[in-house]
Amino acid sequence: MKKKIILEGIFPALITPFTKSGEISEERLRELIDFLIEKGIHGIVPVGTTGEFMYMKKEEKRKVYEIVIDQVNGKIPVIAGAGASGTREAIELAEIAKDLGADAILVVSPFYLKPSDKGVYQHYYTLANKVDIPIILYNIPQCTGYYISGEVIEDLAEIDNIVALKDSSGNLAYMLEIMNRVNGKIKIFVGYDEVVMPALTSGANGAILASANVIPEIWVEIYEKIKRGEIKEAAKIQKSIQKLMRIITRKGGILAVKKALEMRGKKVGTARKPLNLGGSLTLENIEEIKLELEKLELVPKKEIKVEIKKTPLKESFIDLEISPQTIEIEKLKIGEGEEGEEINKVSIKVILGEKDSKVAQVYVKALAGLINGREALTAVLEPNLMIKPPTIIIPEIKIKSLRQASIIYGPIQAAISKAIIDFITKKEIEEQIIEKYVMIVKVSANPSLTDRREAFRNTYNAMMKALAMLEVIK
Amino acid sequence: MRNKKKLYGVIPAIVTPFKENNINEEVYRELIENLIGIGVTGIVPIGTTGEFIYMKREEKIKAIEIAVDQVNNRIPVIAGTGANSIKETIELTKIAKDLGADAALIVTSYYLKLTDKEVYEFYKSIAEKVDIPIILYNIPQCTGFEIKWWIVEGLAEIENIIGIKDSSGNMKLINSLLEKVKDKISIICGHDEIAATALMAGADGVILASANVIPDKWLELYRAIQSKNLDKARQIQREIQKITRLIVKGGAVAVKEALHMMGYKIGETRKPMIAGDFFTFADIEELRITLEDLGKINKKPVEFIIDKERKIITHIPAIPETPEKIVGLTFKAGEGFAGPPIFEIAHIDLVLGLRNGPLGSIIKEIFEKYSIGHKPKIITEKPLTILVPIVRVRNEKQAKLVYEVAAEGVRRAVNKSIEDGFIPKQIVDEMVIIANVFVHPAASNCRRILMNNFKAMRYAIRKAIEGRPKIRELQKYREIFRHPFRYQP
């Protein structure tokens, strides 16, 4: 007889909060569990992949099981992560979990060395026979290096206390194969955050997710909508979190989850080494996570008001020490352009001069970092494709974050460069002529500008307008 | 079973030169002639490196014709005649025979993936229908599957199957082949990076893309092994390891870039294969430097115009893009990028010029007015080279990486550029370089930071002096460039 526990709905793959010194933080763990239960989750999975089981000692795992079971206090099922490379160790963990009162265990397929079908079957078969606790199989080829074959799962599903599969591969073809093979004998959990909605609508019973630590309420909403048949609405919500999910699953995993929780005000510490911030989770992507949480209104938005002063074009280069008089005396060519609305607006001012003019001098100063602490950059189509004439881009608004920097050193830089080479091509300007000049581009874009395609498009169009104003070099 | 071994030695998989999208017969003949002159033991026209995959049947026929005619029986011509379908393969192989090719190199069907049985029958049915020696061709990087040793063992029994070319780079497979079929067919290594190892293990010969570029080195290495001088062979292998790595990465693109730099009017690869894609712009710069180190690029006099009265001539390892005269030395801008790994990439923007230009006028200011975290540092005095960090330096670790590690790379690059003639010795006291250096805050691998900054700085100086990239090149990429930071995560 299969034990009756309700294995349906949204189950966070609970992170393990650590203190500053790297010890398990009981207090933070209990707080996090209360927060998740309050948001309506249907079950909880401590000491899984997201819980950093592979960096924890046996006694630590026991401690986490204990705390979680105590704090949950029977309100929802507790599925203890009890995976190990060797069968003996898996059995030990399973026994601990069972003795402490876990409702089920989640057991990853053996990793490092890769057993074939017989070995995998034996691992689970032995475990299921030795320990009388419901077992959830766990397929995560990203970590183990192989899939649990459909044939093996078909056989394992016959065993009484094997009750479900968690599939974290993200491969829907595989998941549908398993559903077809086991034909309802065991439950199916999706474990890949990016494909939860299609998996649930295809018949998965629930989801065990890293991101459910961060956005439990959103997942519960998606789950409930799908249950009610409101597929379109569910799809809409999934779409709104897609980028955040992509970052979590592919660009930072546990580090991303912990960082995101911190942004939501939950102190959980960072992940254990060798995972490290700036490594699998880049500093740029930390900013992206924040931005996504702001969009979802889960963290307060910091509105940055930027006033772009309207300055007559000729006076726009005074801060670069190029006065209107200099422009006239040295016959410098100037232009400006603007495109886009509100936060997407990009304004551009351009000044062009020969290589012995004041413009060249300011170019050098900007490159040497002497312009007001603003970080100037050379215009390139992409690295190793520097544009001609040599053009330096000076952001008008001080760069404060890496994400803001990545908009400038990305779409804006590329768009300015493309506009220049397109303009040269359109006007059929000869290389010999271009060789005489250098150019400075002042660009202002709102620090809250986040849409990279808008940034590119608006910069390109603004730059084209500005270039058109330069008297075409004959 | 008698021994059918016929192939041995160093056999270039020759590139097909194109001009206005036609085969450039003149250059094709020139290349073949030069390779024979150096002593290669055979040639493979229209193999993978010969871009058979982008050629029409009539073009392939023409290429075989030219090759056979130019070689004129001096060495074997092994025509690449593989195609997806058996029918097409048989047709082309028959044509190759009629045109006078000595053997056919036949790749397995390469779009749909074949099972072992299908591979066996593919070759068997071709061998039965053609009367020309056949060489099996294993190249899983392209076909998506490997020909197993037990297939080769079976096929080796067939009369006109005389060899296998293995381009997988998998020494385990080569060793299995040596174990199983060494006495029956020729075992030819087709992966440049392990070719020397394969020869030492007992392979009969090599068919290589890099043998277009360094046939002399390969022949020297081959002969060293023949005469059992393994120390010498190993030494040559180390000397050419880097260029083989680059050529394996870039394939026909790399070979054509190299031959172009060496002075052949070789033309470009066919679309969609384009330089600056998987073979990156940084790879191309590095290829040039590697060729220089191997003595494959001739030095040419270049005239630096200092002012109306003064001209200085240096000897630069020149590529066709190198101008004969360098003008405008008061202001030159350049940029260079080198990686991987991702966090240790180096990106340098620089300006260089004579002190009497815009650079000279602001040197004082640089040290007086810099902003916090962007403190400039003099890296070397001759020429005066000032490093400016582009990312604000916030802690000691960052400071060390920028001002010590990256700076050392920059310093070496400046000195090397003087040695290479890109900066004339005579004007080092008059010249200033300002280099804007990027070190990612998350970088940690010091050796890579140093090497990447060395490379990026060398590229930047060369590009500034030579005025590269040219407008023409920018135009070529203006629709297809891919800025790495243009997209959301």
mmCIF file of N, CA, C and O in Angstrom, chain B residues 142-171:
data_model
loop_
_atom_site.group_PDB
_atom_site.id
_atom_site.type_symbol
_atom_site.label_atom_id
_atom_site.label_comp_id
_atom_site.label_asym_id
_atom_site.label_seq_id
_atom_site.Cartn_x
_atom_site.Cartn_y
_atom_site.Cartn_z
ATOM 1 N N CYS B 142 31.713 17.160 -37.288
ATOM 2 C CA CYS B 142 30.833 17.623 -38.364
ATOM 3 C C CYS B 142 29.637 16.702 -38.570
ATOM 4 O O CYS B 142 28.528 17.159 -38.804
ATOM 5 N N THR B 143 29.880 15.395 -38.516
ATOM 6 C CA THR B 143 28.790 14.474 -38.842
ATOM 7 C C THR B 143 27.881 14.224 -37.652
ATOM 8 O O THR B 143 26.725 13.864 -37.824
ATOM 9 N N GLY B 144 28.417 14.392 -36.442
ATOM 10 C CA GLY B 144 27.606 14.162 -35.254
ATOM 11 C C GLY B 144 27.665 12.728 -34.758
ATOM 12 O O GLY B 144 27.017 12.392 -33.779
ATOM 13 N N PHE B 145 28.411 11.876 -35.426
ATOM 14 C CA PHE B 145 28.590 10.509 -34.910
ATOM 15 C C PHE B 145 29.954 9.991 -35.324
ATOM 16 O O PHE B 145 30.580 10.476 -36.249
ATOM 17 N N GLU B 146 30.384 8.955 -34.593
ATOM 18 C CA GLU B 146 31.727 8.425 -34.804
ATOM 19 C C GLU B 146 31.662 7.092 -35.547
ATOM 20 O O GLU B 146 30.746 6.305 -35.329
ATOM 21 N N ILE B 147 32.648 6.862 -36.419
ATOM 22 C CA ILE B 147 32.764 5.523 -37.014
ATOM 23 C C ILE B 147 33.522 4.673 -36.002
ATOM 24 O O ILE B 147 34.650 5.000 -35.636
ATOM 25 N N LYS B 148 32.907 3.620 -35.518
ATOM 26 C CA LYS B 148 33.524 2.801 -34.467
ATOM 27 C C LYS B 148 34.637 1.924 -35.045
ATOM 28 O O LYS B 148 34.609 1.589 -36.227
ATOM 29 N N TRP B 149 35.571 1.523 -34.174
ATOM 30 C CA TRP B 149 36.688 0.710 -34.681
ATOM 31 C C TRP B 149 36.235 -0.605 -35.278
ATOM 32 O O TRP B 149 36.811 -1.122 -36.216
ATOM 33 N N TRP B 150 35.139 -1.132 -34.717
ATOM 34 C CA TRP B 150 34.701 -2.439 -35.236
ATOM 35 C C TRP B 150 34.066 -2.323 -36.630
ATOM 36 O O TRP B 150 34.026 -3.281 -37.365
ATOM 37 N N ILE B 151 33.598 -1.111 -36.954
ATOM 38 C CA ILE B 151 33.119 -0.890 -38.328
ATOM 39 C C ILE B 151 34.320 -0.856 -39.276
ATOM 40 O O ILE B 151 34.319 -1.463 -40.344
ATOM 41 N N VAL B 152 35.348 -0.130 -38.847
ATOM 42 C CA VAL B 152 36.550 0.001 -39.665
ATOM 43 C C VAL B 152 37.179 -1.385 -39.864
ATOM 44 O O VAL B 152 37.611 -1.741 -40.961
ATOM 45 N N GLU B 153 37.184 -2.167 -38.797
ATOM 46 C CA GLU B 153 37.757 -3.508 -38.866
ATOM 47 C C GLU B 153 37.057 -4.338 -39.948
ATOM 48 O O GLU B 153 37.701 -5.037 -40.734
ATOM 49 N N GLY B 154 35.737 -4.209 -39.997
ATOM 50 C CA GLY B 154 34.978 -4.938 -41.014
ATOM 51 C C GLY B 154 35.244 -4.393 -42.406
ATOM 52 O O GLY B 154 35.457 -5.143 -43.365
ATOM 53 N N LEU B 155 35.267 -3.079 -42.514
ATOM 54 C CA LEU B 155 35.441 -2.465 -43.832
ATOM 55 C C LEU B 155 36.850 -2.685 -44.388
ATOM 56 O O LEU B 155 37.048 -2.728 -45.600
ATOM 57 N N ALA B 156 37.816 -2.866 -43.499
ATOM 58 C CA ALA B 156 39.203 -3.064 -43.939
ATOM 59 C C ALA B 156 39.355 -4.336 -44.755
ATOM 60 O O ALA B 156 40.329 -4.519 -45.479
ATOM 61 N N GLU B 157 38.374 -5.227 -44.648
ATOM 62 C CA GLU B 157 38.422 -6.469 -45.425
ATOM 63 C C GLU B 157 38.114 -6.232 -46.908
ATOM 64 O O GLU B 157 38.380 -7.081 -47.741
ATOM 65 N N ILE B 158 37.507 -5.099 -47.190
ATOM 66 C CA ILE B 158 37.084 -4.839 -48.578
ATOM 67 C C ILE B 158 38.291 -4.372 -49.400
ATOM 68 O O ILE B 158 39.066 -3.516 -48.965
ATOM 69 N N GLU B 159 38.423 -4.949 -50.589
ATOM 70 C CA GLU B 159 39.604 -4.786 -51.428
ATOM 71 C C GLU B 159 40.035 -3.321 -51.622
ATOM 72 O O GLU B 159 41.178 -2.964 -51.387
ATOM 73 N N ASN B 160 39.095 -2.475 -52.064
ATOM 74 C CA ASN B 160 39.547 -1.118 -52.422
ATOM 75 C C ASN B 160 39.377 -0.082 -51.309
ATOM 76 O O ASN B 160 39.419 1.115 -51.545
ATOM 77 N N ILE B 161 39.175 -0.544 -50.084
ATOM 78 C CA ILE B 161 39.237 0.397 -48.958
ATOM 79 C C ILE B 161 40.656 0.332 -48.407
ATOM 80 O O ILE B 161 41.083 -0.697 -47.880
ATOM 81 N N ILE B 162 41.390 1.428 -48.565
ATOM 82 C CA ILE B 162 42.831 1.365 -48.304
ATOM 83 C C ILE B 162 43.281 2.210 -47.106
ATOM 84 O O ILE B 162 44.451 2.230 -46.759
ATOM 85 N N GLY B 163 42.353 2.911 -46.516
ATOM 86 C CA GLY B 163 42.805 3.726 -45.390
ATOM 87 C C GLY B 163 41.658 4.356 -44.632
ATOM 88 O O GLY B 163 40.493 4.299 -45.051
ATOM 89 N N ILE B 164 41.983 4.922 -43.479
ATOM 90 C CA ILE B 164 41.015 5.735 -42.742
ATOM 91 C C ILE B 164 41.676 7.026 -42.306
ATOM 92 O O ILE B 164 42.821 7.024 -41.834
ATOM 93 N N LYS B 165 40.951 8.109 -42.493
ATOM 94 C CA LYS B 165 41.380 9.382 -41.937
ATOM 95 C C LYS B 165 40.535 9.622 -40.700
ATOM 96 O O LYS B 165 39.299 9.684 -40.791
ATOM 97 N N ASP B 166 41.180 9.754 -39.542
ATOM 98 C CA ASP B 166 40.428 10.032 -38.321
ATOM 99 C C ASP B 166 40.707 11.439 -37.843
ATOM 100 O O ASP B 166 41.801 11.749 -37.406
ATOM 101 N N SER B 167 39.683 12.282 -37.935
ATOM 102 C CA SER B 167 39.840 13.682 -37.531
ATOM 103 C C SER B 167 39.233 13.959 -36.164
ATOM 104 O O SER B 167 39.081 15.114 -35.779
ATOM 105 N N SER B 168 38.867 12.896 -35.462
ATOM 106 C CA SER B 168 38.139 13.114 -34.210
ATOM 107 C C SER B 168 39.008 13.742 -33.126
ATOM 108 O O SER B 168 38.513 14.434 -32.245
ATOM 109 N N GLY B 169 40.299 13.502 -33.191
ATOM 110 C CA GLY B 169 41.167 13.994 -32.107
ATOM 111 C C GLY B 169 41.168 13.039 -30.929
ATOM 112 O O GLY B 169 41.747 13.330 -29.887
ATOM 113 N N ASN B 170 40.519 11.903 -31.122
ATOM 114 C CA ASN B 170 40.383 10.916 -30.057
ATOM 115 C C ASN B 170 41.516 9.887 -30.179
ATOM 116 O O ASN B 170 41.471 8.995 -31.009
ATOM 117 N N MET B 171 42.534 10.034 -29.350
ATOM 118 C CA MET B 171 43.691 9.133 -29.432
ATOM 119 C C MET B 171 43.302 7.692 -29.106
ATOM 120 O O MET B 171 43.929 6.751 -29.574
#
